[in-house]
Amino acid sequence: SGGVSMGDRDLVKPLLQRRGVIHFGRVLMKPGKPLTFASVPRPEAPPLLVFGLPGNPVSSLVTFHLVVVPVLRKLRGEPSP
C-alpha cells in the first residue's frame, strides 16, 4: 500500500501496458475500485500474474482477500478457491 492507484501519477499501469496485457484496471466494488489485474509474458515460463491493489490499506486488504487469495488457492491446486 502507499502507491498512487489512479490518475496521472499512476506509473504502474503504463508500464504493464508496455510489458504485458491489462485484463482490467477498475472494478465496480467499494472499497477496491482501482484494482488492476495484468499478465506479463516471460520467455519459457508461464506468464507473470500481476495484481495492482488499491492504495488505501483497508481497500487493499479487502481486495486481496476477495480476489488474490482465490487465485493463489487455484494456482496451488485446491479444488474450491
mmCIF file of N, CA, C and O in Angstrom:
data_model
loop_
_atom_site.group_PDB
_atom_site.id
_atom_site.type_symbol
_atom_site.label_atom_id
_atom_site.label_comp_id
_atom_site.label_asym_id
_atom_site.label_seq_id
_atom_site.Cartn_x
_atom_site.Cartn_y
_atom_site.Cartn_z
ATOM 1 N N SER A 1 0.833 -1.175 0.000
ATOM 2 C CA SER A 1 0.000 0.000 0.000
ATOM 3 C C SER A 1 0.883 1.246 0.000
ATOM 4 O O SER A 1 2.078 1.184 0.238
ATOM 5 N N GLY A 2 0.261 2.374 -0.257
ATOM 6 C CA GLY A 2 1.000 3.616 -0.242
ATOM 7 C C GLY A 2 1.294 4.166 -1.617
ATOM 8 O O GLY A 2 1.836 5.252 -1.748
ATOM 9 N N GLY A 3 0.935 3.456 -2.678
ATOM 10 C CA GLY A 3 1.181 3.945 -4.021
ATOM 11 C C GLY A 3 0.034 4.799 -4.513
ATOM 12 O O GLY A 3 -0.976 4.955 -3.855
ATOM 13 N N VAL A 4 0.206 5.356 -5.697
ATOM 14 C CA VAL A 4 -0.857 6.112 -6.342
ATOM 15 C C VAL A 4 -1.598 5.137 -7.247
ATOM 16 O O VAL A 4 -1.002 4.494 -8.097
ATOM 17 N N SER A 5 -2.906 5.013 -7.061
ATOM 18 C CA SER A 5 -3.625 3.959 -7.767
ATOM 19 C C SER A 5 -4.440 4.444 -8.953
ATOM 20 O O SER A 5 -4.940 3.641 -9.704
ATOM 21 N N MET A 6 -4.614 5.750 -9.121
ATOM 22 C CA MET A 6 -5.399 6.253 -10.243
ATOM 23 C C MET A 6 -4.865 7.621 -10.655
ATOM 24 O O MET A 6 -4.240 8.308 -9.869
ATOM 25 N N GLY A 7 -5.106 7.997 -11.900
ATOM 26 C CA GLY A 7 -4.769 9.343 -12.339
ATOM 27 C C GLY A 7 -3.428 9.441 -13.042
ATOM 28 O O GLY A 7 -2.801 8.449 -13.413
ATOM 29 N N ASP A 8 -2.981 10.686 -13.211
ATOM 30 C CA ASP A 8 -1.757 10.965 -13.960
ATOM 31 C C ASP A 8 -0.499 10.417 -13.294
ATOM 32 O O ASP A 8 0.505 10.187 -13.949
ATOM 33 N N ARG A 9 -0.533 10.251 -12.000
ATOM 34 C CA ARG A 9 0.660 9.786 -11.284
ATOM 35 C C ARG A 9 0.716 8.279 -11.133
ATOM 36 O O ARG A 9 1.592 7.756 -10.457
ATOM 37 N N ASP A 10 -0.214 7.581 -11.732
ATOM 38 C CA ASP A 10 -0.184 6.122 -11.713
ATOM 39 C C ASP A 10 0.854 5.667 -12.727
ATOM 40 O O ASP A 10 0.638 5.729 -13.929
ATOM 41 N N LEU A 11 1.990 5.211 -12.253
ATOM 42 C CA LEU A 11 3.081 4.796 -13.134
ATOM 43 C C LEU A 11 3.060 3.303 -13.444
ATOM 44 O O LEU A 11 3.733 2.850 -14.360
ATOM 45 N N VAL A 12 2.290 2.544 -12.690
ATOM 46 C CA VAL A 12 2.288 1.092 -12.850
ATOM 47 C C VAL A 12 1.510 0.665 -14.092
ATOM 48 O O VAL A 12 1.980 -0.168 -14.873
ATOM 49 N N LYS A 13 0.325 1.230 -14.307
ATOM 50 C CA LYS A 13 -0.493 0.795 -15.450
ATOM 51 C C LYS A 13 0.191 1.020 -16.800
ATOM 52 O O LYS A 13 0.181 0.123 -17.640
ATOM 53 N N PRO A 14 0.798 2.193 -17.043
ATOM 54 C CA PRO A 14 1.506 2.346 -18.333
ATOM 55 C C PRO A 14 2.649 1.343 -18.508
ATOM 56 O O PRO A 14 2.882 0.839 -19.603
ATOM 57 N N LEU A 15 3.340 1.028 -17.443
ATOM 58 C CA LEU A 15 4.405 0.032 -17.508
ATOM 59 C C LEU A 15 3.838 -1.339 -17.859
ATOM 60 O O LEU A 15 4.375 -2.045 -18.719
ATOM 61 N N LEU A 16 2.746 -1.707 -17.211
ATOM 62 C CA LEU A 16 2.123 -3.000 -17.501
ATOM 63 C C LEU A 16 1.600 -3.049 -18.935
ATOM 64 O O LEU A 16 1.676 -4.093 -19.588
ATOM 65 N N GLN A 17 1.074 -1.939 -19.444
ATOM 66 C CA GLN A 17 0.598 -1.907 -20.836
ATOM 67 C C GLN A 17 1.737 -2.124 -21.825
ATOM 68 O O GLN A 17 1.550 -2.775 -22.847
ATOM 69 N N ARG A 18 2.909 -1.593 -21.511
ATOM 70 C CA ARG A 18 4.066 -1.779 -22.404
ATOM 71 C C ARG A 18 4.615 -3.194 -22.339
ATOM 72 O O ARG A 18 5.105 -3.726 -23.332
ATOM 73 N N ARG A 19 4.573 -3.807 -21.157
ATOM 74 C CA ARG A 19 5.210 -5.113 -20.961
ATOM 75 C C ARG A 19 4.263 -6.294 -21.115
ATOM 76 O O ARG A 19 4.702 -7.417 -21.314
ATOM 77 N N GLY A 20 2.953 -6.073 -20.956
ATOM 78 C CA GLY A 20 2.020 -7.184 -20.981
ATOM 79 C C GLY A 20 0.623 -6.751 -21.357
ATOM 80 O O GLY A 20 0.440 -5.839 -22.161
ATOM 81 N N VAL A 21 -0.363 -7.404 -20.750
ATOM 82 C CA VAL A 21 -1.775 -7.150 -21.043
ATOM 83 C C VAL A 21 -2.489 -6.820 -19.738
ATOM 84 O O VAL A 21 -2.404 -7.585 -18.770
ATOM 85 N N ILE A 22 -3.189 -5.694 -19.724
ATOM 86 C CA ILE A 22 -4.039 -5.368 -18.580
ATOM 87 C C ILE A 22 -5.411 -5.961 -18.856
ATOM 88 O O ILE A 22 -6.069 -5.593 -19.827
ATOM 89 N N HIS A 23 -5.833 -6.890 -18.010
ATOM 90 C CA HIS A 23 -7.126 -7.547 -18.192
ATOM 91 C C HIS A 23 -8.260 -6.697 -17.633
ATOM 92 O O HIS A 23 -9.359 -6.700 -18.170
ATOM 93 N N PHE A 24 -8.009 -6.006 -16.537
ATOM 94 C CA PHE A 24 -8.933 -4.990 -16.044
ATOM 95 C C PHE A 24 -8.170 -4.016 -15.167
ATOM 96 O O PHE A 24 -7.159 -4.347 -14.570
ATOM 97 N N GLY A 25 -8.655 -2.773 -15.143
ATOM 98 C CA GLY A 25 -7.977 -1.727 -14.389
ATOM 99 C C GLY A 25 -8.855 -1.072 -13.346
ATOM 100 O O GLY A 25 -8.384 -0.267 -12.558
ATOM 101 N N ARG A 26 -10.118 -1.398 -13.353
ATOM 102 C CA ARG A 26 -11.066 -0.912 -12.356
ATOM 103 C C ARG A 26 -12.154 -1.954 -12.193
ATOM 104 O O ARG A 26 -12.476 -2.670 -13.145
ATOM 105 N N VAL A 27 -12.722 -2.014 -11.017
ATOM 106 C CA VAL A 27 -13.855 -2.904 -10.764
ATOM 107 C C VAL A 27 -14.970 -2.093 -10.112
ATOM 108 O O VAL A 27 -14.726 -1.055 -9.502
ATOM 109 N N LEU A 28 -16.188 -2.558 -10.266
ATOM 110 C CA LEU A 28 -17.336 -1.881 -9.649
ATOM 111 C C LEU A 28 -17.539 -2.436 -8.246
ATOM 112 O O LEU A 28 -18.461 -3.217 -7.997
ATOM 113 N N MET A 29 -16.662 -2.035 -7.354
ATOM 114 C CA MET A 29 -16.695 -2.534 -5.990
ATOM 115 C C MET A 29 -16.128 -1.451 -5.078
ATOM 116 O O MET A 29 -15.148 -0.798 -5.423
ATOM 117 N N LYS A 30 -16.759 -1.247 -3.936
ATOM 118 C CA LYS A 30 -16.226 -0.331 -2.938
ATOM 119 C C LYS A 30 -16.164 -1.058 -1.614
ATOM 120 O O LYS A 30 -17.161 -1.659 -1.213
ATOM 121 N N PRO A 31 -15.070 -1.040 -0.910
ATOM 122 C CA PRO A 31 -13.790 -0.487 -1.337
ATOM 123 C C PRO A 31 -13.118 -1.398 -2.361
ATOM 124 O O PRO A 31 -13.426 -2.581 -2.429
ATOM 125 N N GLY A 32 -12.229 -0.848 -3.127
ATOM 126 C CA GLY A 32 -11.444 -1.653 -4.055
ATOM 127 C C GLY A 32 -11.567 -1.288 -5.504
ATOM 128 O O GLY A 32 -11.069 -2.004 -6.372
ATOM 129 N N LYS A 33 -12.178 -0.169 -5.825
ATOM 130 C CA LYS A 33 -12.438 0.202 -7.213
ATOM 131 C C LYS A 33 -11.206 0.209 -8.114
ATOM 132 O O LYS A 33 -11.274 -0.266 -9.242
ATOM 133 N N PRO A 34 -10.050 0.727 -7.692
ATOM 134 C CA PRO A 34 -8.916 0.783 -8.619
ATOM 135 C C PRO A 34 -8.071 -0.497 -8.686
ATOM 136 O O PRO A 34 -6.872 -0.443 -8.908
ATOM 137 N N LEU A 35 -8.677 -1.638 -8.528
ATOM 138 C CA LEU A 35 -7.961 -2.915 -8.611
ATOM 139 C C LEU A 35 -7.540 -3.184 -10.055
ATOM 140 O O LEU A 35 -8.336 -3.024 -10.975
ATOM 141 N N THR A 36 -6.293 -3.580 -10.262
ATOM 142 C CA THR A 36 -5.767 -3.885 -11.594
ATOM 143 C C THR A 36 -5.287 -5.330 -11.628
ATOM 144 O O THR A 36 -4.688 -5.812 -10.675
ATOM 145 N N PHE A 37 -5.556 -6.004 -12.743
ATOM 146 C CA PHE A 37 -5.008 -7.338 -12.965
ATOM 147 C C PHE A 37 -4.391 -7.377 -14.350
ATOM 148 O O PHE A 37 -5.017 -6.965 -15.328
ATOM 149 N N ALA A 38 -3.158 -7.836 -14.429
ATOM 150 C CA ALA A 38 -2.442 -7.912 -15.704
ATOM 151 C C ALA A 38 -1.615 -9.184 -15.755
ATOM 152 O O ALA A 38 -1.355 -9.825 -14.736
ATOM 153 N N SER A 39 -1.207 -9.544 -16.954
ATOM 154 C CA SER A 39 -0.269 -10.656 -17.130
ATOM 155 C C SER A 39 0.876 -10.160 -18.010
ATOM 156 O O SER A 39 0.670 -9.404 -18.954
ATOM 157 N N VAL A 40 2.074 -10.594 -17.650
ATOM 158 C CA VAL A 40 3.280 -10.201 -18.373
ATOM 159 C C VAL A 40 3.942 -11.472 -18.888
ATOM 160 O O VAL A 40 4.282 -12.356 -18.094
ATOM 161 N N PRO A 41 4.102 -11.604 -20.214
ATOM 162 C CA PRO A 41 4.730 -12.819 -20.753
ATOM 163 C C PRO A 41 6.192 -12.913 -20.340
ATOM 164 O O PRO A 41 6.879 -11.904 -20.180
ATOM 165 N N ARG A 42 6.625 -14.160 -20.154
ATOM 166 C CA ARG A 42 8.025 -14.432 -19.820
ATOM 167 C C ARG A 42 8.532 -15.521 -20.758
ATOM 168 O O ARG A 42 7.791 -16.441 -21.080
ATOM 169 N N PRO A 43 9.761 -15.423 -21.192
ATOM 170 C CA PRO A 43 10.287 -16.466 -22.085
ATOM 171 C C PRO A 43 10.398 -17.801 -21.350
ATOM 172 O O PRO A 43 10.913 -17.864 -20.239
ATOM 173 N N GLU A 44 9.872 -18.823 -21.979
ATOM 174 C CA GLU A 44 9.969 -20.195 -21.474
ATOM 175 C C GLU A 44 9.433 -20.357 -20.063
ATOM 176 O O GLU A 44 9.949 -21.162 -19.278
ATOM 177 N N ALA A 45 8.417 -19.591 -19.726
ATOM 178 C CA ALA A 45 7.784 -19.700 -18.402
ATOM 179 C C ALA A 45 6.341 -19.228 -18.532
ATOM 180 O O ALA A 45 6.008 -18.484 -19.449
ATOM 181 N N PRO A 46 5.496 -19.666 -17.610
ATOM 182 C CA PRO A 46 4.120 -19.145 -17.634
ATOM 183 C C PRO A 46 4.124 -17.630 -17.430
ATOM 184 O O PRO A 46 5.066 -17.076 -16.857
ATOM 185 N N PRO A 47 3.086 -16.958 -17.875
ATOM 186 C CA PRO A 47 3.055 -15.503 -17.697
ATOM 187 C C PRO A 47 3.059 -15.113 -16.219
ATOM 188 O O PRO A 47 2.556 -15.840 -15.365
ATOM 189 N N LEU A 48 3.626 -13.965 -15.954
ATOM 190 C CA LEU A 48 3.648 -13.414 -14.606
ATOM 191 C C LEU A 48 2.307 -12.745 -14.356
ATOM 192 O O LEU A 48 1.882 -11.885 -15.134
ATOM 193 N N LEU A 49 1.605 -13.140 -13.305
ATOM 194 C CA LEU A 49 0.323 -12.538 -12.953
ATOM 195 C C LEU A 49 0.578 -11.377 -12.004
ATOM 196 O O LEU A 49 1.265 -11.537 -10.997
ATOM 197 N N VAL A 50 0.026 -10.214 -12.332
ATOM 198 C CA VAL A 50 0.281 -9.004 -11.549
ATOM 199 C C VAL A 50 -1.045 -8.446 -11.054
ATOM 200 O O VAL A 50 -1.968 -8.212 -11.842
ATOM 201 N N PHE A 51 -1.141 -8.259 -9.754
ATOM 202 C CA PHE A 51 -2.301 -7.623 -9.146
ATOM 203 C C PHE A 51 -1.866 -6.272 -8.603
ATOM 204 O O PHE A 51 -0.944 -6.200 -7.796
ATOM 205 N N GLY A 52 -2.515 -5.206 -9.047
ATOM 206 C CA GLY A 52 -2.274 -3.880 -8.512
ATOM 207 C C GLY A 52 -3.404 -3.551 -7.555
ATOM 208 O O GLY A 52 -4.534 -3.309 -7.981
ATOM 209 N N LEU A 53 -3.108 -3.588 -6.268
ATOM 210 C CA LEU A 53 -4.135 -3.359 -5.255
ATOM 211 C C LEU A 53 -4.293 -1.868 -4.989
ATOM 212 O O LEU A 53 -3.380 -1.083 -5.222
ATOM 213 N N PRO A 54 -5.450 -1.459 -4.478
ATOM 214 C CA PRO A 54 -5.669 -0.047 -4.167
ATOM 215 C C PRO A 54 -4.678 0.464 -3.127
ATOM 216 O O PRO A 54 -4.116 -0.303 -2.349
ATOM 217 N N GLY A 55 -4.494 1.782 -3.105
ATOM 218 C CA GLY A 55 -3.558 2.393 -2.163
ATOM 219 C C GLY A 55 -4.074 2.484 -0.741
ATOM 220 O O GLY A 55 -3.294 2.512 0.198
ATOM 221 N N ASN A 56 -5.376 2.523 -0.574
ATOM 222 C CA ASN A 56 -5.948 2.576 0.765
ATOM 223 C C ASN A 56 -5.737 1.229 1.451
ATOM 224 O O ASN A 56 -6.062 0.183 0.896
ATOM 225 N N PRO A 57 -5.196 1.217 2.682
ATOM 226 C CA PRO A 57 -4.902 -0.061 3.342
ATOM 227 C C PRO A 57 -6.118 -0.968 3.532
ATOM 228 O O PRO A 57 -6.018 -2.181 3.347
ATOM 229 N N VAL A 58 -7.273 -0.400 3.865
ATOM 230 C CA VAL A 58 -8.474 -1.229 4.039
ATOM 231 C C VAL A 58 -8.910 -1.791 2.693
ATOM 232 O O VAL A 58 -9.220 -2.987 2.578
ATOM 233 N N SER A 59 -8.923 -0.961 1.663
ATOM 234 C CA SER A 59 -9.283 -1.433 0.322
ATOM 235 C C SER A 59 -8.322 -2.507 -0.161
ATOM 236 O O SER A 59 -8.723 -3.494 -0.781
ATOM 237 N N SER A 60 -7.055 -2.322 0.128
ATOM 238 C CA SER A 60 -6.040 -3.291 -0.268
ATOM 239 C C SER A 60 -6.272 -4.642 0.404
ATOM 240 O O SER A 60 -6.209 -5.697 -0.238
ATOM 241 N N LEU A 61 -6.578 -4.630 1.685
ATOM 242 C CA LEU A 61 -6.840 -5.865 2.417
ATOM 243 C C LEU A 61 -8.089 -6.572 1.896
ATOM 244 O O LEU A 61 -8.086 -7.788 1.680
ATOM 245 N N VAL A 62 -9.147 -5.803 1.667
ATOM 246 C CA VAL A 62 -10.397 -6.384 1.172
ATOM 247 C C VAL A 62 -10.197 -7.020 -0.199
ATOM 248 O O VAL A 62 -10.582 -8.169 -0.429
ATOM 249 N N THR A 63 -9.589 -6.291 -1.128
ATOM 250 C CA THR A 63 -9.402 -6.836 -2.472
ATOM 251 C C THR A 63 -8.419 -8.004 -2.482
ATOM 252 O O THR A 63 -8.577 -8.933 -3.269
ATOM 253 N N PHE A 64 -7.431 -7.986 -1.601
ATOM 254 C CA PHE A 64 -6.510 -9.120 -1.523
ATOM 255 C C PHE A 64 -7.277 -10.393 -1.158
ATOM 256 O O PHE A 64 -7.117 -11.430 -1.798
ATOM 257 N N HIS A 65 -8.132 -10.297 -0.138
ATOM 258 C CA HIS A 65 -8.858 -11.491 0.309
ATOM 259 C C HIS A 65 -9.956 -11.927 -0.662
ATOM 260 O O HIS A 65 -10.197 -13.125 -0.816
ATOM 261 N N LEU A 66 -10.593 -10.970 -1.334
ATOM 262 C CA LEU A 66 -11.671 -11.332 -2.259
ATOM 263 C C LEU A 66 -11.176 -11.768 -3.632
ATOM 264 O O LEU A 66 -11.845 -12.553 -4.301
ATOM 265 N N VAL A 67 -10.024 -11.275 -4.068
ATOM 266 C CA VAL A 67 -9.567 -11.540 -5.444
ATOM 267 C C VAL A 67 -8.271 -12.344 -5.484
ATOM 268 O O VAL A 67 -8.189 -13.363 -6.169
ATOM 269 N N VAL A 68 -7.255 -11.910 -4.764
ATOM 270 C CA VAL A 68 -5.936 -12.542 -4.879
ATOM 271 C C VAL A 68 -5.894 -13.904 -4.195
ATOM 272 O O VAL A 68 -5.360 -14.864 -4.757
ATOM 273 N N VAL A 69 -6.455 -14.011 -3.007
ATOM 274 C CA VAL A 69 -6.402 -15.291 -2.285
ATOM 275 C C VAL A 69 -7.051 -16.419 -3.085
ATOM 276 O O VAL A 69 -6.461 -17.506 -3.200
ATOM 277 N N PRO A 70 -8.243 -16.223 -3.688
ATOM 278 C CA PRO A 70 -8.793 -17.320 -4.509
ATOM 279 C C PRO A 70 -7.896 -17.714 -5.679
ATOM 280 O O PRO A 70 -7.806 -18.898 -6.022
ATOM 281 N N VAL A 71 -7.222 -16.744 -6.289
ATOM 282 C CA VAL A 71 -6.306 -17.070 -7.393
ATOM 283 C C VAL A 71 -5.135 -17.896 -6.875
ATOM 284 O O VAL A 71 -4.743 -18.900 -7.493
ATOM 285 N N LEU A 72 -4.572 -17.509 -5.748
ATOM 286 C CA LEU A 72 -3.464 -18.278 -5.167
ATOM 287 C C LEU A 72 -3.894 -19.698 -4.812
ATOM 288 O O LEU A 72 -3.154 -20.654 -5.046
ATOM 289 N N ARG A 73 -5.087 -19.835 -4.277
ATOM 290 C CA ARG A 73 -5.590 -21.186 -3.950
ATOM 291 C C ARG A 73 -5.774 -22.029 -5.207
ATOM 292 O O ARG A 73 -5.439 -23.214 -5.222
ATOM 293 N N LYS A 74 -6.300 -21.420 -6.256
ATOM 294 C CA LYS A 74 -6.494 -22.147 -7.521
ATOM 295 C C LYS A 74 -5.146 -22.568 -8.106
ATOM 296 O O LYS A 74 -4.985 -23.692 -8.593
ATOM 297 N N LEU A 75 -4.152 -21.670 -8.047
ATOM 298 C CA LEU A 75 -2.811 -21.995 -8.552
ATOM 299 C C LEU A 75 -2.152 -23.119 -7.745
ATOM 300 O O LEU A 75 -1.326 -23.855 -8.282
ATOM 301 N N ARG A 76 -2.503 -23.224 -6.469
ATOM 302 C CA ARG A 76 -1.973 -24.311 -5.632
ATOM 303 C C ARG A 76 -2.664 -25.633 -5.895
ATOM 304 O O ARG A 76 -2.254 -26.675 -5.390
ATOM 305 N N GLY A 77 -3.771 -25.594 -6.645
ATOM 306 C CA GLY A 77 -4.468 -26.826 -6.984
ATOM 307 C C GLY A 77 -5.585 -27.172 -6.031
ATOM 308 O O GLY A 77 -6.125 -28.283 -6.074
ATOM 309 N N GLU A 78 -5.984 -26.251 -5.182
ATOM 310 C CA GLU A 78 -7.085 -26.524 -4.270
ATOM 311 C C GLU A 78 -8.376 -26.637 -5.082
ATOM 312 O O GLU A 78 -8.584 -25.894 -6.034
ATOM 313 N N PRO A 79 -9.256 -27.565 -4.713
ATOM 314 C CA PRO A 79 -10.454 -27.808 -5.534
ATOM 315 C C PRO A 79 -11.449 -26.649 -5.532
ATOM 316 O O PRO A 79 -12.109 -26.408 -6.517
ATOM 317 N N SER A 80 -11.578 -25.941 -4.431
ATOM 318 C CA SER A 80 -12.531 -24.847 -4.347
ATOM 319 C C SER A 80 -11.828 -23.599 -3.846
ATOM 320 O O SER A 80 -11.517 -23.505 -2.659
ATOM 321 N N PRO A 81 -11.553 -22.671 -4.758
ATOM 322 C CA PRO A 81 -10.802 -21.483 -4.329
ATOM 323 C C PRO A 81 -11.634 -20.649 -3.376
ATOM 324 O O PRO A 81 -11.235 -19.924 -2.598
#
